[in-house]
mmCIF file of C-alpha atoms in Angstrom:
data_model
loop_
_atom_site.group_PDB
_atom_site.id
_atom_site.type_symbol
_atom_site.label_atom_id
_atom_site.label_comp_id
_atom_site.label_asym_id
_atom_site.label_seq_id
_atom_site.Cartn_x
_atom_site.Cartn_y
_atom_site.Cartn_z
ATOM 1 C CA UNK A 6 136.326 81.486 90.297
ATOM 2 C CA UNK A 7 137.816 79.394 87.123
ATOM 3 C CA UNK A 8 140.300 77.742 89.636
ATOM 4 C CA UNK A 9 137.493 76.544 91.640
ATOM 5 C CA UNK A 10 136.135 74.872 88.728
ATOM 6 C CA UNK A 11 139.503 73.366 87.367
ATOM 7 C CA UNK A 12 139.750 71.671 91.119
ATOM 8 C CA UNK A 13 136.446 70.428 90.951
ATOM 9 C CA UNK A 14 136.993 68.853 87.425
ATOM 10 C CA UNK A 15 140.088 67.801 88.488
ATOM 11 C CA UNK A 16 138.682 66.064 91.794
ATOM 12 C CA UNK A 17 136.068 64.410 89.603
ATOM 13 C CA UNK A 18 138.691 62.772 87.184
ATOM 14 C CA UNK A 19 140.538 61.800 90.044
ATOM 15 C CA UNK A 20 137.707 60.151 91.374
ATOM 16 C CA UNK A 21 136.741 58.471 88.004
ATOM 17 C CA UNK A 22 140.202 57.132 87.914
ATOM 18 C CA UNK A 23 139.922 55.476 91.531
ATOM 19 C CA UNK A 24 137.386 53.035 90.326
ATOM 20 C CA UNK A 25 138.383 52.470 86.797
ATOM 21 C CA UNK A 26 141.869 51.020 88.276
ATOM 22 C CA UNK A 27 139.624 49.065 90.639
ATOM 23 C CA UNK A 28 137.964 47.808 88.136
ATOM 24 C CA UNK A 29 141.287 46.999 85.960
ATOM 25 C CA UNK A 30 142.825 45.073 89.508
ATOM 26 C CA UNK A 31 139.526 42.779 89.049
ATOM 27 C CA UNK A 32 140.220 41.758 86.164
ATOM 28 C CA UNK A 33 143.993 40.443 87.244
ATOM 29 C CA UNK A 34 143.485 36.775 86.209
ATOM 30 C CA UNK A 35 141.866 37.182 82.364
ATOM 31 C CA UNK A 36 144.692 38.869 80.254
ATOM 32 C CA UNK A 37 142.860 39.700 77.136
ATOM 33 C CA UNK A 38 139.983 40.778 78.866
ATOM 34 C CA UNK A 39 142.324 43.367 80.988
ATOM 35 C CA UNK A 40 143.688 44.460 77.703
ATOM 36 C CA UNK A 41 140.574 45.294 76.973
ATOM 37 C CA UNK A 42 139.763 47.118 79.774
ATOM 38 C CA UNK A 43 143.107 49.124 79.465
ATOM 39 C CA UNK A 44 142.296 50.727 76.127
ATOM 40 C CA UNK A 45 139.116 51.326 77.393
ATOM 41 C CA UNK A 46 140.392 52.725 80.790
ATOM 42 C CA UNK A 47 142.877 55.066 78.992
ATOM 43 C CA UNK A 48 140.311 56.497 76.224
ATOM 44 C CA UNK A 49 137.935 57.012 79.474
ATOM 45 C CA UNK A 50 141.064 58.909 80.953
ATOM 46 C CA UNK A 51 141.815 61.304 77.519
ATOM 47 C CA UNK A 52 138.008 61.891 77.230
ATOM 48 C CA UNK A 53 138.006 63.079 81.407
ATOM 49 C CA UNK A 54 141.433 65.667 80.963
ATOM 50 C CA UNK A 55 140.038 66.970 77.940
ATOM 51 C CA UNK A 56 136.701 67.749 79.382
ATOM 52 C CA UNK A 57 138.262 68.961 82.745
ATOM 53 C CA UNK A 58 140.894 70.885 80.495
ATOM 54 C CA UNK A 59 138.110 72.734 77.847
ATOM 55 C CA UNK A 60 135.523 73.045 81.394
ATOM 56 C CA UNK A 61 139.055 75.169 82.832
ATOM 57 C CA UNK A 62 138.892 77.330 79.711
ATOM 58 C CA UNK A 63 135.480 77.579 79.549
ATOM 59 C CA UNK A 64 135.698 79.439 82.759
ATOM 60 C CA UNK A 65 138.620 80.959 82.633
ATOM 61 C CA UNK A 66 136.884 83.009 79.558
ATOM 62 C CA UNK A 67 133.575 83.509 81.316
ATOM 63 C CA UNK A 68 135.498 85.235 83.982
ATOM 64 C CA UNK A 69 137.577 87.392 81.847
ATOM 65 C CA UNK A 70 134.644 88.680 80.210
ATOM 66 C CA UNK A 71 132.610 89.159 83.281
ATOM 67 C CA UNK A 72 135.623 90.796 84.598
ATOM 68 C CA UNK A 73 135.905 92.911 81.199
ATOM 69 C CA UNK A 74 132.097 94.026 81.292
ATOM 70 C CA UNK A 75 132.575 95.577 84.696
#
């Protein structure tokens, strides 16, 4: 069950990531403003794994105690 879960977070970061570098390629021509958009794009990024990463464990630990009660 918890690797279900850490695919589907997993598939949603992916996904996230897709148009954040879309949006980054956009912004090609105005250097500062790309900057910008970096830093932003890479604390977006850290905030995504960490959530996929603590929504793994999360279940992980939901399923060893279901797994312990029965």
């Amino acid at each position: 069950m918890s690797g279900t879960y850490c695919r589907l977070g997993g598939a949603l970061w992916a996904s996230n990531l897709e148009v954040l570098r879309a949006v980054h390629k956009k912004l090609k021509p105005f250097t500062r403003a790309r900057r910008a958009a970096r830093k932003k794009i890479y604390r977006l990024i850290l905030k995504e794994q960490q959530a996929a990463r603590k929504l793994c464990q999360d279940f992980s630990l939901l399923k060893e105690v279901t797994d312990n009660a029965l």
